[in-house]
Every structure is written in C-alpha cells, then in structure tokens.
Amino acid sequence: MDGKAPAIRKPRLTFWQILNMNVGFFGIQFSFGLQQSNMSPIYKYLGAHDASLPYLWLAGPITGLIVQPLIGAMSDRTVTRFGRRTPYFLIGALICSMCLLAMPLSPALWIAASLLWILDAANNITMEPYRAFVGDRLDASQHAVGYLAQSAFTGLSQTLAYLTPSILVGLGMQASATNSHGIPDVVLIAFIIGAICSITSVAWSAWTTPELPLSEQERERMRHAPHSPGATLAEIVDAIRDMPATMRQLALMMLFQWYAMFCYWEYITLSITRSLYGTTVSGSPAFTQSALISGQMGGFYNFVAMLSAFAMMPLARRIGAKPIHVVCLLCGGVGMLLLPGIHVRSMLFAPMIGIGLAWASMMGNPYAMLASSIPPQRAGVYMGLFNVFIVLPMLLQILSVPLIYENVLAGNPENVIRLAGGMLLVAALLTLRVKVHRLG
C-alpha cells in the first residue's frame, strides 16, 4: 500500500508548476529579507547599544522554538475544505503584512522589538506548513527541485528586499530623509512593499496550486486523531523520540551554519561601518551609507543564491544534495573570513559570491536531505522540529555573543563576522558525516 499510494496522490509536476507552487515563498522571504537588512539599523536609530543588539533579535528563535513544532503538528491533523496546510500560511501571511506596515512607524525601541515578536510568529505560522506542503505535493524524486525552487525564490525576494532602499534612493528619494522617529523614509516604503508582497504571493500559490485531496481513509484517521493541546504536545514528544537518524545528524551541522548566519545579519552593517569608515556611531552619514552598502551586498549575495539554486537543481539530481552543501558551506566560510579585511567598497562584493552559494544551499539542500527520511503523515511536525534546529543556534548566538563581545571579540564587530566564517567551515565538515536515508 505504501508503495502505490504516493504514485496516485503525487503526480509529477513540470518545472513551471513547481515554480508556481512556490511563488508564496517569495513573499515569506521578502519579509525575512527586510528583517535581516533593516532591524539592526532600526534598533540603532531608536537608541540601541551595539552589544545589546542580539537580545533585541530574540523574537525569531523564541517564537520559532514554540510556534514551529506546534503549527507543524497541528497542520498534520487539520482537515478543512481549503486543505490542511493552506489555512495556516494564509493567516500567517495576513498577520505578517500588518506587522510590516507598522514596523517602520515604531516610535520607541520596545515597540519595534514587540512588533518583531509578532512578525516572526506570523512568519513561522506561514513557513512551516509551506515546507510540509512541498513534501505533500511532490513525489520524492522531485523533492530536491521543490526545495531548491524555494531557495531560488528566497534569493530573488531577498535580493529585492535588500536593494529596495537603494533602488528608492536611485529613483530620487533622499537617503537622509527620516520620519519623526529617525527611521529613513526609504525603509518605510520598503516595508510597505513587503507587506503587499507577503499576502499577494501566498494567496497566489494557494489559489493556483491547491493541495492534493486526502483519501477517505486519511480523512477518517485525522478526524479521529485527538486535537487537544496535550495530544499535540504528545505528538511532538513522540516525534522527537522517533526522530530519524538523518535528522539527528543534520542537527549538529545546523547548529554551526545558523549561528554563523545570525552573526552576519546582526553585525554586517556595523562591521562595514568600521572597516570602511572607522566608526560604528548610528545617525552619522557613515552609518547611513553603510546600511545602504550592506543592503546592496545582501541583494548581491541573494541574487547569486537565486542563480545558483537553479544551477544546483540538475546537480542535485545527479550527485545528491550532500556534496553540494559541503562545497557551498566552504565557499561561504571563506567569504566571511575575507570580509573584515576588505577596506575598498567595490571589493566587498567578491566574498558575497561564496556567501550567496552557501545561502542558496542552506535554504534548499538540508530540506532535500531530510524530506526523504521522514514519514509523510508526520511531515508537518518533523519540518517544524527541523526548524527548531535553526532557532536553537540563533538563541544560543543571542545569549552568547553579548557575553563574549567585549572580552573575547574585543568589542569589534569585524571579529563577529570572522567568527561566523569559522562556524561555516565547521558546518561543512559536519555535513560529511550525514548519512542520507530514504524511507521505503
């Protein structure tokens, strides 16, 4: 029975159909791109201290730690006429859009931080069922293409998210123009664009790519499954106990790669300001210019990620996701180690090629390695738990960097970027020990 059911329920999709079903990931990742490129500058504009920045990013890992496995488990046993995953990513996208509209209007630091908590919770409500949706909809032989398509949309959306302020300046807006709270007008417009993209792209995918109908047997099983909070928690505990070996091996690798990326997102603007201008003072022309430069660098590495994700699709079919991920992480680690030593603006973009390769691989290949090793009926809870392996390293980074920032890292944001580079190299080595298994 297990061998025949997937063939009936999961017809092979064309390349363009796979792209179409993942359009919604464009909006989800546009929101994340706005956060990555703008939250540290927004916090600085509102008066945050350099060493306290990681604490103000706590929203992502804490909400992810709670929301992701819960929503994943709930979506596994949800039965509605719209499907089991679709209601979650539509509701999450709507809340996300409202938070994006409000964020650049924050009059105080605590309001911006509070909005980030709600925004990250909404993004997690949307993203985890979306990850499971790809596993639900695609045959196992197309998992790598499906998740690399999400990686490509991540690259495209974050390219635009990072570059939008610079594009607006190029169209005639003044980079120095701010609202009454000191937040640049170009950032305000960028967040409005992100709010529109979030809801419209997710709605498009939900409309054009409906979920596959469940069999009556599956519907009955889900209807009779307990839906209480206690039952949901019990399902998560059972899933942890029965976690596939591949997933356990991936967890340690994820610890290092995501610790590295959070270091980069929090401190890249400060690192550039110091390496190019010798200061980290917010409100100065140098800081404003560095925020635009880091946005352009982020846009470039995400553009590289978009192109490389497409190139990885045929490679993943031929040689598998694992060797690709090893090479890409090595490239990203070298790129980050080189960044702080560059003092010429134009040369800052060269290391972004390696970081873009690593980012493209991180958003697709670990999920491809995981998807074939988890039971389909528990895809939601396992995708939620897998993303806990993203938020736990982020939480560890947030709690540890302020403790070592002054003494170990000499109060220098460039050293945080160097630390990130070393972490990516370790992650590459740990990927070598992952054994990819297929169920059935």
PDB file of N, CA and C in Angstrom, residues 41-99:
ATOM      1  N   PRO A  41      19.747  48.267  11.993  1.00  0.00           N
ATOM      2  CA  PRO A  41      19.728  49.720  11.819  1.00  0.00           C
ATOM      3  C   PRO A  41      18.526  50.387  12.498  1.00  0.00           C
ATOM      4  N   ILE A  42      17.324  49.792  12.395  1.00  0.00           N
ATOM      5  CA  ILE A  42      16.143  50.378  13.047  1.00  0.00           C
ATOM      6  C   ILE A  42      16.361  50.449  14.560  1.00  0.00           C
ATOM      7  N   TYR A  43      16.871  49.378  15.136  1.00  0.00           N
ATOM      8  CA  TYR A  43      17.146  49.383  16.578  1.00  0.00           C
ATOM      9  C   TYR A  43      18.173  50.458  16.937  1.00  0.00           C
ATOM     10  N   LYS A  44      19.181  50.617  16.094  1.00  0.00           N
ATOM     11  CA  LYS A  44      20.190  51.649  16.358  1.00  0.00           C
ATOM     12  C   LYS A  44      19.584  53.048  16.240  1.00  0.00           C
ATOM     13  N   TYR A  45      18.739  53.257  15.230  1.00  0.00           N
ATOM     14  CA  TYR A  45      18.081  54.557  15.094  1.00  0.00           C
ATOM     15  C   TYR A  45      17.250  54.890  16.329  1.00  0.00           C
ATOM     16  N   LEU A  46      16.685  53.853  16.967  1.00  0.00           N
ATOM     17  CA  LEU A  46      15.831  54.056  18.136  1.00  0.00           C
ATOM     18  C   LEU A  46      16.606  54.004  19.451  1.00  0.00           C
ATOM     19  N   GLY A  47      17.961  53.932  19.357  1.00  0.00           N
ATOM     20  CA  GLY A  47      18.789  54.110  20.542  1.00  0.00           C
ATOM     21  C   GLY A  47      19.430  52.874  21.126  1.00  0.00           C
ATOM     22  N   ALA A  48      19.436  51.743  20.419  1.00  0.00           N
ATOM     23  CA  ALA A  48      20.016  50.517  20.969  1.00  0.00           C
ATOM     24  C   ALA A  48      21.543  50.595  21.002  1.00  0.00           C
ATOM     25  N   HIS A  49      22.154  49.894  21.982  1.00  0.00           N
ATOM     26  CA  HIS A  49      23.607  49.789  22.086  1.00  0.00           C
ATOM     27  C   HIS A  49      24.090  48.585  21.280  1.00  0.00           C
ATOM     28  N   ASP A  50      25.320  48.676  20.749  1.00  0.00           N
ATOM     29  CA  ASP A  50      25.866  47.612  19.891  1.00  0.00           C
ATOM     30  C   ASP A  50      25.784  46.229  20.543  1.00  0.00           C
ATOM     31  N   ALA A  51      26.254  46.118  21.771  1.00  0.00           N
ATOM     32  CA  ALA A  51      26.330  44.810  22.430  1.00  0.00           C
ATOM     33  C   ALA A  51      24.957  44.233  22.752  1.00  0.00           C
ATOM     34  N   SER A  52      23.923  45.089  22.818  1.00  0.00           N
ATOM     35  CA  SER A  52      22.577  44.610  23.156  1.00  0.00           C
ATOM     36  C   SER A  52      21.786  44.165  21.941  1.00  0.00           C
ATOM     37  N   LEU A  53      22.332  44.352  20.730  1.00  0.00           N
ATOM     38  CA  LEU A  53      21.579  44.007  19.523  1.00  0.00           C
ATOM     39  C   LEU A  53      21.104  42.550  19.504  1.00  0.00           C
ATOM     40  N   PRO A  54      21.948  41.576  19.882  1.00  0.00           N
ATOM     41  CA  PRO A  54      21.458  40.187  19.848  1.00  0.00           C
ATOM     42  C   PRO A  54      20.216  39.962  20.705  1.00  0.00           C
ATOM     43  N   TYR A  55      20.139  40.614  21.883  1.00  0.00           N
ATOM     44  CA  TYR A  55      18.969  40.425  22.733  1.00  0.00           C
ATOM     45  C   TYR A  55      17.694  40.902  22.042  1.00  0.00           C
ATOM     46  N   LEU A  56      17.824  41.951  21.232  1.00  0.00           N
ATOM     47  CA  LEU A  56      16.658  42.505  20.550  1.00  0.00           C
ATOM     48  C   LEU A  56      16.218  41.633  19.379  1.00  0.00           C
ATOM     49  N   TRP A  57      17.036  40.644  19.030  1.00  0.00           N
ATOM     50  CA  TRP A  57      16.676  39.685  17.981  1.00  0.00           C
ATOM     51  C   TRP A  57      16.114  38.390  18.568  1.00  0.00           C
ATOM     52  N   LEU A  58      15.814  38.383  19.846  1.00  0.00           N
ATOM     53  CA  LEU A  58      15.323  37.163  20.488  1.00  0.00           C
ATOM     54  C   LEU A  58      14.012  36.658  19.911  1.00  0.00           C
ATOM     55  N   ALA A  59      13.234  37.562  19.299  1.00  0.00           N
ATOM     56  CA  ALA A  59      11.902  37.186  18.805  1.00  0.00           C
ATOM     57  C   ALA A  59      11.954  35.983  17.878  1.00  0.00           C
ATOM     58  N   GLY A  60      12.910  35.994  16.942  1.00  0.00           N
ATOM     59  CA  GLY A  60      12.978  34.918  15.955  1.00  0.00           C
ATOM     60  C   GLY A  60      13.140  33.542  16.569  1.00  0.00           C
ATOM     61  N   PRO A  61      14.195  33.328  17.357  1.00  0.00           N
ATOM     62  CA  PRO A  61      14.394  31.992  17.903  1.00  0.00           C
ATOM     63  C   PRO A  61      13.349  31.568  18.926  1.00  0.00           C
ATOM     64  N   ILE A  62      12.885  32.492  19.764  1.00  0.00           N
ATOM     65  CA  ILE A  62      11.911  32.100  20.777  1.00  0.00           C
ATOM     66  C   ILE A  62      10.577  31.731  20.138  1.00  0.00           C
ATOM     67  N   THR A  63      10.080  32.580  19.242  1.00  0.00           N
ATOM     68  CA  THR A  63       8.800  32.259  18.595  1.00  0.00           C
ATOM     69  C   THR A  63       8.937  31.008  17.728  1.00  0.00           C
ATOM     70  N   GLY A  64      10.090  30.858  17.064  1.00  0.00           N
ATOM     71  CA  GLY A  64      10.298  29.663  16.249  1.00  0.00           C
ATOM     72  C   GLY A  64      10.330  28.404  17.088  1.00  0.00           C
ATOM     73  N   LEU A  65      10.966  28.491  18.252  1.00  0.00           N
ATOM     74  CA  LEU A  65      11.068  27.336  19.139  1.00  0.00           C
ATOM     75  C   LEU A  65       9.691  26.858  19.584  1.00  0.00           C
ATOM     76  N   ILE A  66       8.769  27.797  19.794  1.00  0.00           N
ATOM     77  CA  ILE A  66       7.425  27.453  20.268  1.00  0.00           C
ATOM     78  C   ILE A  66       6.473  27.174  19.111  1.00  0.00           C
ATOM     79  N   VAL A  67       6.471  28.083  18.131  1.00  0.00           N
ATOM     80  CA  VAL A  67       5.448  28.049  17.083  1.00  0.00           C
ATOM     81  C   VAL A  67       5.686  26.944  16.065  1.00  0.00           C
ATOM     82  N   GLN A  68       6.934  26.769  15.628  1.00  0.00           N
ATOM     83  CA  GLN A  68       7.198  25.868  14.505  1.00  0.00           C
ATOM     84  C   GLN A  68       6.755  24.424  14.755  1.00  0.00           C
ATOM     85  N   PRO A  69       7.184  23.767  15.831  1.00  0.00           N
ATOM     86  CA  PRO A  69       6.716  22.386  16.010  1.00  0.00           C
ATOM     87  C   PRO A  69       5.223  22.295  16.292  1.00  0.00           C
ATOM     88  N   LEU A  70       4.661  23.270  17.033  1.00  0.00           N
ATOM     89  CA  LEU A  70       3.226  23.234  17.323  1.00  0.00           C
ATOM     90  C   LEU A  70       2.392  23.366  16.060  1.00  0.00           C
ATOM     91  N   ILE A  71       2.713  24.358  15.235  1.00  0.00           N
ATOM     92  CA  ILE A  71       1.960  24.559  13.995  1.00  0.00           C
ATOM     93  C   ILE A  71       2.175  23.384  13.049  1.00  0.00           C
ATOM     94  N   GLY A  72       3.409  22.866  13.004  1.00  0.00           N
ATOM     95  CA  GLY A  72       3.664  21.705  12.157  1.00  0.00           C
ATOM     96  C   GLY A  72       2.819  20.507  12.563  1.00  0.00           C
ATOM     97  N   ALA A  73       2.768  20.235  13.871  1.00  0.00           N
ATOM     98  CA  ALA A  73       1.967  19.100  14.356  1.00  0.00           C
ATOM     99  C   ALA A  73       0.486  19.342  14.117  1.00  0.00           C
ATOM    100  N   MET A  74       0.013  20.563  14.339  1.00  0.00           N
ATOM    101  CA  MET A  74      -1.402  20.875  14.128  1.00  0.00           C
ATOM    102  C   MET A  74      -1.789  20.722  12.663  1.00  0.00           C
ATOM    103  N   SER A  75      -0.911  21.167  11.761  1.00  0.00           N
ATOM    104  CA  SER A  75      -1.256  21.080  10.344  1.00  0.00           C
ATOM    105  C   SER A  75      -1.293  19.637   9.845  1.00  0.00           C
ATOM    106  N   ASP A  76      -0.574  18.740  10.511  1.00  0.00           N
ATOM    107  CA  ASP A  76      -0.626  17.324  10.139  1.00  0.00           C
ATOM    108  C   ASP A  76      -2.015  16.734  10.353  1.00  0.00           C
ATOM    109  N   ARG A  77      -2.785  17.301  11.294  1.00  0.00           N
ATOM    110  CA  ARG A  77      -4.082  16.711  11.637  1.00  0.00           C
ATOM    111  C   ARG A  77      -5.234  17.686  11.412  1.00  0.00           C
ATOM    112  N   THR A  78      -5.031  18.704  10.575  1.00  0.00           N
ATOM    113  CA  THR A  78      -6.087  19.666  10.255  1.00  0.00           C
ATOM    114  C   THR A  78      -6.845  19.218   9.012  1.00  0.00           C
ATOM    115  N   VAL A  79      -8.153  19.256   9.074  1.00  0.00           N
ATOM    116  CA  VAL A  79      -8.994  18.910   7.932  1.00  0.00           C
ATOM    117  C   VAL A  79      -9.945  20.077   7.671  1.00  0.00           C
ATOM    118  N   THR A  80      -9.784  20.766   6.545  1.00  0.00           N
ATOM    119  CA  THR A  80     -10.700  21.822   6.131  1.00  0.00           C
ATOM    120  C   THR A  80     -10.934  21.691   4.636  1.00  0.00           C
ATOM    121  N   ARG A  81     -11.916  22.400   4.150  1.00  0.00           N
ATOM    122  CA  ARG A  81     -12.180  22.334   2.703  1.00  0.00           C
ATOM    123  C   ARG A  81     -11.091  23.033   1.902  1.00  0.00           C
ATOM    124  N   PHE A  82     -10.253  23.837   2.558  1.00  0.00           N
ATOM    125  CA  PHE A  82      -9.147  24.501   1.875  1.00  0.00           C
ATOM    126  C   PHE A  82      -7.860  23.677   1.928  1.00  0.00           C
ATOM    127  N   GLY A  83      -7.862  22.581   2.696  1.00  0.00           N
ATOM    128  CA  GLY A  83      -6.664  21.770   2.854  1.00  0.00           C
ATOM    129  C   GLY A  83      -6.176  21.822   4.293  1.00  0.00           C
ATOM    130  N   ARG A  84      -5.094  21.112   4.562  1.00  0.00           N
ATOM    131  CA  ARG A  84      -4.581  21.100   5.934  1.00  0.00           C
ATOM    132  C   ARG A  84      -3.458  22.107   6.146  1.00  0.00           C
ATOM    133  N   ARG A  85      -2.740  22.486   5.101  1.00  0.00           N
ATOM    134  CA  ARG A  85      -1.652  23.459   5.246  1.00  0.00           C
ATOM    135  C   ARG A  85      -2.093  24.882   4.887  1.00  0.00           C
ATOM    136  N   THR A  86      -2.943  25.025   3.881  1.00  0.00           N
ATOM    137  CA  THR A  86      -3.287  26.333   3.323  1.00  0.00           C
ATOM    138  C   THR A  86      -3.819  27.329   4.350  1.00  0.00           C
ATOM    139  N   PRO A  87      -4.731  26.964   5.254  1.00  0.00           N
ATOM    140  CA  PRO A  87      -5.223  27.962   6.209  1.00  0.00           C
ATOM    141  C   PRO A  87      -4.111  28.595   7.041  1.00  0.00           C
ATOM    142  N   TYR A  88      -3.086  27.826   7.358  1.00  0.00           N
ATOM    143  CA  TYR A  88      -2.013  28.349   8.195  1.00  0.00           C
ATOM    144  C   TYR A  88      -1.184  29.385   7.446  1.00  0.00           C
ATOM    145  N   PHE A  89      -0.786  29.058   6.183  1.00  0.00           N
ATOM    146  CA  PHE A  89       0.061  30.056   5.556  1.00  0.00           C
ATOM    147  C   PHE A  89      -0.703  31.266   5.048  1.00  0.00           C
ATOM    148  N   LEU A  90      -2.015  31.194   4.892  1.00  0.00           N
ATOM    149  CA  LEU A  90      -2.796  32.387   4.555  1.00  0.00           C
ATOM    150  C   LEU A  90      -2.968  33.293   5.775  1.00  0.00           C
ATOM    151  N   ILE A  91      -3.327  32.713   6.915  1.00  0.00           N
ATOM    152  CA  ILE A  91      -3.495  33.513   8.136  1.00  0.00           C
ATOM    153  C   ILE A  91      -2.164  34.135   8.559  1.00  0.00           C
ATOM    154  N   GLY A  92      -1.095  33.343   8.504  1.00  0.00           N
ATOM    155  CA  GLY A  92       0.216  33.876   8.865  1.00  0.00           C
ATOM    156  C   GLY A  92       0.648  35.014   7.977  1.00  0.00           C
ATOM    157  N   ALA A  93       0.407  34.896   6.667  1.00  0.00           N
ATOM    158  CA  ALA A  93       0.796  35.957   5.730  1.00  0.00           C
ATOM    159  C   ALA A  93       0.031  37.245   5.991  1.00  0.00           C
ATOM    160  N   LEU A  94      -1.244  37.141   6.360  1.00  0.00           N
ATOM    161  CA  LEU A  94      -2.049  38.329   6.650  1.00  0.00           C
ATOM    162  C   LEU A  94      -1.516  39.066   7.884  1.00  0.00           C
ATOM    163  N   ILE A  95      -1.220  38.322   8.949  1.00  0.00           N
ATOM    164  CA  ILE A  95      -0.665  38.947  10.156  1.00  0.00           C
ATOM    165  C   ILE A  95       0.694  39.561   9.863  1.00  0.00           C
ATOM    166  N   CYS A  96       1.490  38.854   9.088  1.00  0.00           N
ATOM    167  CA  CYS A  96       2.811  39.346   8.702  1.00  0.00           C
ATOM    168  C   CYS A  96       2.709  40.690   7.981  1.00  0.00           C
ATOM    169  N   SER A  97       1.768  40.805   7.060  1.00  0.00           N
ATOM    170  CA  SER A  97       1.605  42.043   6.299  1.00  0.00           C
ATOM    171  C   SER A  97       1.260  43.211   7.216  1.00  0.00           C
ATOM    172  N   MET A  98       0.396  42.985   8.184  1.00  0.00           N
ATOM    173  CA  MET A  98       0.014  44.055   9.100  1.00  0.00           C
ATOM    174  C   MET A  98       1.208  44.516   9.944  1.00  0.00           C
ATOM    175  N   CYS A  99       2.047  43.571  10.390  1.00  0.00           N
ATOM    176  CA  CYS A  99       3.226  43.926  11.185  1.00  0.00           C
ATOM    177  C   CYS A  99       4.254  44.688  10.354  1.00  0.00           C
TER     178      CYS A  99
END
